[in-house]
XYZ file of N, CA and C in Angstrom:
624
model
N -15.758 -4.402 50.153
C -15.744 -4.944 48.774
C -14.337 -5.454 48.445
N -14.263 -6.733 48.078
C -12.996 -7.333 47.751
C -12.538 -6.859 46.354
N -11.337 -6.308 46.310
C -10.776 -5.802 45.062
C -10.011 -6.965 44.386
N -10.495 -7.411 43.230
C -9.950 -8.580 42.554
C -9.187 -8.149 41.310
N -7.957 -8.622 41.177
C -7.169 -8.455 39.965
C -7.040 -9.808 39.298
N -7.341 -9.872 38.001
C -7.266 -11.144 37.280
C -6.129 -11.102 36.263
N -5.266 -12.113 36.292
C -4.156 -12.254 35.350
C -4.451 -13.392 34.385
N -4.325 -13.134 33.097
C -4.698 -14.138 32.097
C -3.833 -13.977 30.852
N -3.590 -15.082 30.155
C -2.732 -15.039 28.988
C -3.459 -15.259 27.664
N -4.657 -15.808 27.710
C -5.298 -16.201 26.455
C -6.727 -15.667 26.287
N -7.627 -16.544 25.914
C -8.984 -16.139 25.548
C -9.810 -15.585 26.686
N -9.494 -16.026 27.907
C -10.193 -15.434 29.040
C -11.536 -16.038 29.348
N -11.727 -17.348 29.110
C -13.028 -17.965 29.441
C -13.246 -17.990 30.935
N -12.194 -18.213 31.710
C -12.366 -18.154 33.170
C -12.606 -16.731 33.644
N -11.982 -15.769 33.019
C -12.298 -14.374 33.288
C -13.755 -14.097 33.029
N -14.273 -14.601 31.918
C -15.677 -14.375 31.591
C -16.577 -15.004 32.655
N -16.194 -16.164 33.148
C -16.980 -16.801 34.206
C -17.033 -15.943 35.458
N -15.924 -15.278 35.772
C -15.858 -14.380 36.938
C -16.756 -13.160 36.671
N -16.610 -12.582 35.480
C -17.442 -11.402 35.118
C -18.904 -11.774 35.192
N -19.286 -12.914 34.627
C -20.696 -13.335 34.695
C -21.126 -13.574 36.104
N -20.231 -14.112 36.950
C -20.594 -14.360 38.326
C -20.862 -13.100 39.118
N -20.133 -12.018 38.811
C -20.393 -10.750 39.478
C -21.716 -10.136 39.031
N -22.110 -10.472 37.810
C -23.375 -9.921 37.269
C -24.600 -10.671 37.710
N -24.483 -11.992 37.812
C -25.676 -12.806 38.108
C -25.819 -13.159 39.579
N -24.933 -12.640 40.437
C -25.076 -12.803 41.877
C -24.388 -13.995 42.459
N -23.689 -14.794 41.627
C -22.910 -15.889 42.200
C -21.706 -15.388 42.977
N -21.224 -14.233 42.606
C -20.158 -13.572 43.337
C -20.690 -12.276 43.925
N -20.592 -12.163 45.247
C -21.036 -10.917 45.898
C -19.879 -10.346 46.712
N -20.001 -9.044 46.986
C -19.015 -8.346 47.807
C -17.609 -8.358 47.169
N -17.582 -8.392 45.826
C -16.300 -8.376 45.134
C -16.441 -7.629 43.824
N -15.376 -7.006 43.329
C -15.339 -6.351 42.053
C -14.007 -6.594 41.388
N -14.024 -6.732 40.055
C -12.774 -6.866 39.293
C -12.272 -5.468 39.024
N -11.111 -5.138 39.561
C -10.583 -3.781 39.397
C -9.590 -3.653 38.270
N -9.026 -4.801 37.813
C -8.069 -4.731 36.707
C -7.820 -6.134 36.152
N -7.565 -6.169 34.857
C -7.130 -7.407 34.192
C -5.754 -7.157 33.598
N -4.825 -8.032 33.854
C -3.482 -7.915 33.308
C -3.200 -9.137 32.443
N -2.677 -8.922 31.239
C -2.263 -10.014 30.374
C -0.840 -9.778 29.906
N -0.135 -10.864 29.704
C 1.220 -10.792 29.138
C 1.189 -10.846 27.613
N -0.009 -11.029 27.078
C -0.196 -11.220 25.644
C -1.082 -10.120 25.070
N -0.512 -9.271 24.250
C -1.264 -8.126 23.707
C -2.458 -8.573 22.858
N -2.366 -9.779 22.279
C -3.453 -10.250 21.440
C -4.491 -11.093 22.183
N -4.350 -11.208 23.487
C -5.259 -12.032 24.289
C -6.693 -11.466 24.218
N -7.624 -12.313 23.906
C -9.021 -11.866 23.826
C -9.547 -11.480 25.203
N -8.861 -11.939 26.245
C -9.256 -11.569 27.607
C -9.254 -10.077 27.768
N -8.326 -9.361 27.117
C -8.266 -7.905 27.240
C -9.516 -7.281 26.609
N -9.977 -7.835 25.526
C -11.235 -7.364 24.896
C -12.411 -7.634 25.815
N -12.483 -8.819 26.405
C -13.568 -9.112 27.342
C -13.626 -8.089 28.451
N -12.453 -7.761 28.998
C -12.395 -6.782 30.086
C -12.907 -5.431 29.616
N -12.374 -4.962 28.505
C -12.761 -3.635 28.011
C -14.254 -3.553 27.706
N -14.796 -4.643 27.146
C -16.213 -4.644 26.809
C -17.108 -4.602 28.072
N -16.516 -4.945 29.195
C -17.271 -4.899 30.461
C -16.830 -3.763 31.377
N -16.131 -2.799 30.793
C -15.765 -1.614 31.536
C -14.696 -1.831 32.600
N -13.889 -2.869 32.407
C -12.824 -3.175 33.363
C -11.459 -2.733 32.809
N -10.675 -2.081 33.651
C -9.356 -1.658 33.251
C -8.533 -2.864 32.761
N -7.979 -2.775 31.565
C -7.236 -3.873 30.945
C -5.831 -3.392 30.592
N -4.815 -4.122 31.033
C -3.438 -3.736 30.836
C -2.627 -4.910 30.303
N -1.768 -4.645 29.322
C -0.824 -5.644 28.859
C 0.555 -5.310 29.358
N 1.183 -6.306 30.015
C 2.579 -6.165 30.420
C 3.264 -7.412 29.893
N 3.981 -7.261 28.771
C 4.593 -8.409 28.097
C 6.107 -8.422 28.278
N 6.663 -9.608 28.596
C 8.138 -9.698 28.673
C 8.838 -9.268 27.401
N 8.137 -9.388 26.261
C 8.730 -9.025 24.977
C 9.022 -7.525 24.862
N 8.370 -6.745 25.733
C 8.547 -5.294 25.667
C 9.666 -4.769 26.554
N 10.395 -5.697 27.182
C 11.445 -5.257 28.117
C 12.767 -5.944 27.788
N 13.855 -5.274 28.191
C 15.176 -5.774 27.851
C 15.564 -7.013 28.594
N 15.046 -7.190 29.811
C 15.377 -8.381 30.586
C 14.239 -8.684 31.547
N 14.385 -9.813 32.209
C 13.300 -10.268 33.095
C 13.136 -9.343 34.299
N 14.198 -8.778 34.764
C 14.100 -7.896 35.928
C 13.265 -6.652 35.589
N 13.428 -6.097 34.396
C 12.651 -4.953 33.973
C 11.177 -5.330 33.864
N 10.925 -6.495 33.295
C 9.525 -6.951 33.197
C 8.916 -7.128 34.572
N 9.648 -7.769 35.488
C 9.135 -7.982 36.820
C 8.747 -6.694 37.531
N 9.621 -5.669 37.347
C 9.314 -4.373 37.979
C 8.025 -3.768 37.395
N 7.916 -3.846 36.054
C 6.730 -3.288 35.394
C 5.466 -4.039 35.787
N 5.581 -5.378 35.896
C 4.446 -6.195 36.290
C 4.044 -5.872 37.726
N 5.017 -5.754 38.602
C 4.724 -5.382 39.998
C 4.034 -4.042 40.080
N 4.515 -3.082 39.292
C 3.890 -1.764 39.272
C 2.447 -1.838 38.840
N 2.172 -2.635 37.799
C 0.816 -2.765 37.259
C -0.105 -3.393 38.277
N 0.406 -4.354 39.039
C -0.374 -4.982 40.100
C -0.613 -3.983 41.232
N 0.412 -3.337 41.705
C 0.268 -2.470 42.862
C -0.598 -1.247 42.566
N -0.627 -0.784 41.343
C -1.495 0.326 40.977
C -2.968 -0.004 41.209
N -3.305 -1.283 41.063
C -4.696 -1.693 41.226
C -5.077 -1.891 42.684
N -4.108 -1.942 43.572
C -4.347 -2.147 45.004
C -5.302 -3.326 45.258
N -4.945 -4.500 44.767
C -5.865 -5.633 44.896
C -5.823 -6.252 46.309
N -6.985 -6.806 46.672
C -7.065 -7.628 47.878
C -6.827 -9.112 47.529
N -7.123 -9.457 46.271
C -6.974 -10.817 45.813
C -6.500 -10.808 44.372
N -5.472 -11.626 44.088
C -4.992 -11.795 42.715
C -5.403 -13.180 42.228
N -6.092 -13.221 41.092
C -6.572 -14.475 40.542
C -5.824 -14.804 39.254
N -5.144 -15.963 39.252
C -4.485 -16.423 38.019
C -5.458 -17.300 37.267
N -5.928 -16.821 36.123
C -6.952 -17.501 35.363
C -6.406 -17.854 33.993
N -5.470 -18.821 34.010
C -4.789 -19.156 32.777
C -3.668 -18.211 32.485
N -2.863 -17.936 33.474
C -1.734 -17.006 33.329
C -0.455 -17.792 33.176
N 0.208 -17.691 32.042
C 1.333 -18.576 31.713
C 2.681 -17.890 31.911
N 2.769 -17.103 32.936
C 4.013 -16.425 33.281
C 4.370 -16.742 34.725
N 5.610 -17.053 34.976
C 6.045 -17.263 36.341
C 6.060 -15.950 37.104
N 5.363 -15.914 38.240
C 5.250 -14.673 38.992
C 6.564 -14.291 39.624
N 6.865 -12.996 39.688
C 8.062 -12.577 40.440
C 7.990 -13.009 41.879
N 9.120 -13.489 42.401
C 9.136 -13.951 43.810
C 8.715 -12.832 44.775
N 9.093 -11.611 44.401
C 8.735 -10.459 45.232
C 7.212 -10.307 45.355
N 6.530 -10.587 44.253
C 5.065 -10.475 44.232
C 4.445 -11.545 45.132
N 4.937 -12.785 44.980
C 4.401 -13.872 45.799
C 4.649 -13.589 47.280
N 5.824 -13.024 47.585
C 6.127 -12.704 48.967
C 5.265 -11.563 49.529
N 5.010 -10.598 48.710
C 4.222 -9.445 49.167
C 2.757 -9.793 49.319
N 2.250 -10.633 48.426
C 0.834 -10.984 48.454
C 0.625 -12.422 48.933
N 1.375 -12.820 49.942
C 1.246 -14.165 50.476
C -0.190 -14.411 50.959
N -0.736 -15.544 50.621
C -2.116 -15.903 50.941
C -3.159 -14.966 50.293
N -2.733 -14.319 49.225
C -3.681 -13.423 48.519
C -3.689 -13.710 47.006
N -3.073 -14.817 46.606
C -3.031 -15.180 45.175
C -3.606 -16.597 45.057
N -4.581 -16.765 44.145
C -5.149 -18.073 43.886
C -5.020 -18.406 42.385
N -5.014 -19.721 42.102
C -4.860 -20.179 40.722
C -5.874 -21.293 40.463
N -6.315 -21.383 39.221
C -7.185 -22.496 38.768
C -6.312 -23.449 37.949
N -6.353 -24.738 38.309
C -5.564 -25.727 37.562
C -6.525 -26.801 37.070
N -6.376 -27.196 35.757
C -7.354 -28.090 35.134
C -7.109 -29.584 35.408
N -6.910 -29.925 36.669
C -6.760 -31.323 37.064
C -6.979 -31.393 38.580
N -7.090 -32.590 39.075
C -7.255 -32.777 40.527
C -5.875 -32.922 41.166
N -5.337 -31.832 41.604
C -4.028 -31.833 42.268
C -4.082 -32.817 43.446
N -3.081 -33.703 43.590
C -1.720 -33.628 43.052
C -1.503 -34.377 41.721
N -2.589 -34.783 41.052
C -2.435 -35.437 39.760
C -2.191 -34.409 38.660
N -1.341 -34.726 37.693
C -1.150 -33.950 36.473
C -0.933 -32.450 36.762
N 0.029 -32.188 37.587
C 0.342 -30.826 37.945
C 1.856 -30.647 38.053
N 2.290 -29.441 38.243
C 3.687 -29.151 38.353
C 4.257 -28.565 37.056
N 5.547 -28.490 36.971
C 6.214 -27.853 35.840
C 5.849 -28.555 34.516
N 5.406 -27.758 33.560
C 5.074 -28.275 32.243
C 3.643 -28.717 32.070
N 2.903 -28.783 33.168
C 1.502 -29.207 33.110
C 0.576 -28.001 33.074
N 0.249 -27.599 31.855
C -0.680 -26.475 31.666
C -1.386 -26.676 30.325
N -2.498 -25.998 30.150
C -3.230 -26.053 28.902
C -3.646 -27.454 28.486
N -3.579 -27.722 27.222
C -4.003 -28.999 26.672
C -3.144 -30.172 27.144
N -1.902 -29.893 27.528
C -0.992 -30.959 27.969
C -1.572 -31.728 29.137
N -2.221 -31.026 30.067
C -2.813 -31.682 31.223
C -3.797 -32.757 30.833
N -4.633 -32.446 29.841
C -5.671 -33.392 29.412
C -5.064 -34.498 28.565
N -4.077 -34.187 27.788
C -3.349 -35.235 27.034
C -2.791 -36.262 27.986
N -2.129 -35.823 29.038
C -1.510 -36.746 29.976
C -2.557 -37.547 30.738
N -3.688 -36.916 31.066
C -4.731 -37.636 31.758
C -5.278 -38.766 30.919
N -5.486 -38.487 29.632
C -5.983 -39.545 28.734
C -4.932 -40.621 28.507
N -3.679 -40.251 28.390
C -2.616 -41.236 28.228
C -2.542 -42.165 29.423
N -2.789 -41.620 30.594
C -2.748 -42.435 31.844
C -3.975 -43.310 31.989
N -5.060 -42.957 31.315
C -6.261 -43.783 31.360
C -7.138 -43.517 32.574
N -7.029 -42.351 33.186
C -7.859 -42.076 34.372
C -9.331 -42.005 33.972
N -10.199 -42.335 34.894
C -11.645 -42.316 34.673
C -12.269 -41.034 35.187
N -11.552 -40.348 36.073
C -12.032 -39.109 36.654
C -10.893 -38.079 36.667
N -11.225 -36.882 36.224
C -10.292 -35.768 36.324
C -11.063 -34.613 36.950
N -10.699 -33.374 36.666
C -11.419 -32.274 37.265
C -10.603 -31.000 37.290
N -10.845 -30.161 38.274
C -10.137 -28.909 38.406
C -9.911 -28.584 39.864
N -8.944 -27.725 40.120
C -8.536 -27.374 41.479
C -8.305 -25.860 41.569
N -8.809 -25.227 42.614
C -8.409 -23.875 42.946
C -7.514 -23.960 44.156
N -6.335 -23.344 44.045
C -5.389 -23.453 45.153
C -4.687 -22.119 45.393
N -4.160 -21.977 46.593
C -3.345 -20.810 46.892
C -2.004 -20.936 46.150
N -1.440 -19.842 45.782
C -0.161 -19.798 45.080
C 0.959 -19.539 46.089
N 1.987 -20.408 46.027
C 3.206 -20.149 46.783
C 4.372 -20.128 45.799
N 5.591 -20.281 46.275
C 6.722 -20.165 45.378
C 6.944 -21.378 44.492
N 6.215 -22.471 44.765
C 6.321 -23.660 43.926
C 5.384 -23.607 42.756
N 5.301 -24.707 42.022
C 4.364 -24.800 40.889
C 3.251 -25.771 41.254
N 2.050 -25.203 41.462
C 0.843 -25.979 41.863
C 1.046 -26.679 43.186
N 1.820 -26.054 44.087
C 2.112 -26.683 45.362
C 1.393 -26.053 46.549
N 0.683 -24.966 46.332
C 0.005 -24.269 47.445
C -1.212 -25.018 47.960
N -1.658 -24.686 49.154
C -2.826 -25.355 49.735
C -4.059 -25.315 48.829
N -4.784 -26.405 48.829
C -6.001 -26.533 47.985
C -7.181 -25.865 48.671
N -7.930 -25.084 47.876
C -9.146 -24.423 48.378
C -10.378 -25.207 47.964
N -10.499 -25.501 46.690
C -11.689 -26.161 46.152
C -11.296 -27.157 45.050
N -12.048 -28.250 44.957
C -11.851 -29.176 43.855
C -13.218 -29.666 43.384
N -13.286 -30.007 42.103
C -14.502 -30.586 41.554
C -14.123 -31.641 40.527
N -14.713 -32.815 40.633
C -14.412 -33.943 39.759
C -15.239 -33.889 38.499
N -14.651 -34.391 37.409
C -15.322 -34.478 36.099
C -15.031 -35.847 35.520
N -16.022 -36.548 35.054
C -15.809 -37.874 34.484
C -15.169 -37.789 33.087
N -14.267 -38.743 32.840
C -13.716 -38.926 31.521
C -14.616 -39.867 30.757
N -14.977 -39.495 29.554
C -15.904 -40.297 28.773
C -15.196 -41.069 27.670
N -15.781 -42.204 27.261
C -15.235 -42.971 26.136
C -15.154 -42.105 24.895
N -14.043 -42.189 24.215
C -13.892 -41.426 22.980
C -13.444 -39.984 23.191
N -13.144 -39.620 24.410
C -12.683 -38.248 24.663
C -11.364 -37.993 23.938
N -11.227 -36.784 23.435
C -9.959 -36.265 22.943
C -9.505 -35.216 23.978
N -8.239 -34.816 23.907
C -7.805 -33.767 24.815
C -8.698 -32.505 24.700
N -9.158 -32.218 23.503
C -9.952 -31.017 23.287
C -11.342 -31.160 23.942
N -11.997 -32.316 23.749
C -13.348 -32.486 24.326
C -13.251 -32.560 25.849
N -12.202 -33.192 26.363
C -12.057 -33.268 27.808
C -11.752 -31.898 28.406
N -10.909 -31.142 27.718
C -10.608 -29.786 28.184
C -11.876 -28.961 28.304
N -12.739 -29.050 27.268
C -13.964 -28.274 27.269
C -14.880 -28.675 28.424
N -14.993 -29.996 28.651
C -15.887 -30.453 29.726
C -15.386 -30.043 31.085
N -14.077 -30.096 31.266
C -13.489 -29.670 32.557
C -13.739 -28.185 32.767
N -13.603 -27.390 31.723
C -13.874 -25.976 31.845
C -15.341 -25.742 32.235
N -16.270 -26.361 31.478
C -17.694 -26.096 31.676
C -18.165 -26.637 33.009
N -17.733 -27.817 33.377
C -18.306 -28.459 34.576
C -17.538 -28.140 35.864
N -16.299 -27.731 35.737
C -15.482 -27.501 36.930
C -14.883 -26.091 37.022
N -14.077 -25.713 36.046
C -13.365 -24.431 36.170
C -14.316 -23.248 36.291
N -15.320 -23.191 35.415
C -16.211 -22.056 35.396
C -17.161 -22.053 36.618
N -17.218 -23.157 37.312
C -17.979 -23.264 38.557
C -17.094 -22.880 39.772
N -15.930 -23.482 39.792
C -15.049 -23.339 40.950
C -14.529 -21.930 41.188
N -14.048 -21.292 40.108
C -13.383 -20.000 40.291
C -14.330 -18.941 40.814
N -15.523 -18.761 40.244
C -16.473 -17.809 40.847
C -16.842 -18.184 42.282
N -17.020 -19.483 42.551
C -17.359 -19.906 43.902
C -16.258 -19.565 44.907
N -15.010 -19.808 44.524
C -13.880 -19.521 45.412
C -13.829 -18.038 45.734
N -13.985 -17.182 44.710
C -13.925 -15.754 44.928
C -15.055 -15.307 45.859
N -16.233 -15.858 45.640
C -17.385 -15.457 46.490
C -17.140 -15.903 47.946
N -16.640 -17.101 48.133
C -16.392 -17.601 49.482
C -15.338 -16.747 50.184
N -14.294 -16.364 49.468
C -13.254 -15.525 50.032
C -13.814 -14.127 50.349
N -14.560 -13.571 49.410
C -15.110 -12.200 49.583
C -16.040 -12.122 50.754
N -16.717 -13.197 51.063
C -17.688 -13.190 52.145
C -17.199 -13.892 53.414
N -15.915 -14.098 53.498
C -15.337 -14.597 54.716
C -15.552 -16.064 55.015
N -16.036 -16.827 54.029
C -16.297 -18.232 54.251
C -15.071 -19.118 53.993
N -14.088 -18.554 53.298
C -12.755 -19.142 53.246
C -11.813 -18.094 53.785
N -11.130 -18.437 54.852
C -10.102 -17.566 55.451
C -8.742 -18.001 54.913
N -8.198 -17.240 54.001
C -6.943 -17.655 53.387
C -5.787 -17.678 54.381
N -5.892 -16.908 55.428
C -4.810 -16.873 56.440
C -4.871 -18.046 57.397
N -6.008 -18.718 57.420
C -6.173 -19.840 58.329
C -6.707 -21.046 57.574
N -6.132 -21.269 56.412
C -6.600 -22.321 55.541
C -6.477 -23.682 56.241
N -7.586 -24.389 56.259
C -7.607 -25.650 57.044
C -7.834 -26.897 56.270
N -7.794 -26.886 54.905
C -7.995 -28.094 54.174
C -8.834 -27.844 52.915
N -9.226 -28.942 52.293
C -9.974 -28.892 51.025
C -11.447 -28.774 51.257
N -12.092 -27.941 50.464
C -13.527 -27.847 50.491
C -14.079 -28.494 49.231
N -14.953 -29.447 49.339
C -15.515 -30.113 48.171
C -16.694 -29.363 47.603
N -16.951 -29.583 46.320
C -18.068 -28.896 45.669
C -18.905 -29.976 44.994
């Protein structure tokens, strides 16, 4: 059974997609063992608690400096003994020590088709604002391995979503979540849990 730890900063819609996937059979051979948020008010913590999942807040605001926060965050991760760490809208830079210790064991969902609209500063609604400003006709989402860069790790899964006339950043964001993010993340976890994606021998992009 793959032990999954989910890190999230906000409402937790991607977390909910994972929870639903474990309940409806889209994700097998995996369990969510802990949810960590940097935001005490994150609704994701409530989602976890309502589903009987251990929920922990580790906020930089509660520590004197970044080093203290990093140690506390590392402790919270290691207590869960995860096989896979899933970043599901987590807006904190991971400690380098964590990335090094869990190499090829951390995945992230990004709301665009990497390498488009990614990298430093590209998160949340900004991604969709930039996509509309550029006038692209197709966007989407990407699940990728996490390395020491920003959105630079090997791609696992991608799914395209059409941009429609009259889209606003908000409507596009919602469509990308519904049609791509909430599909890709459960699928990636299931494929990893059942050995259909070997993170140690990643060989390219899998289309959906």
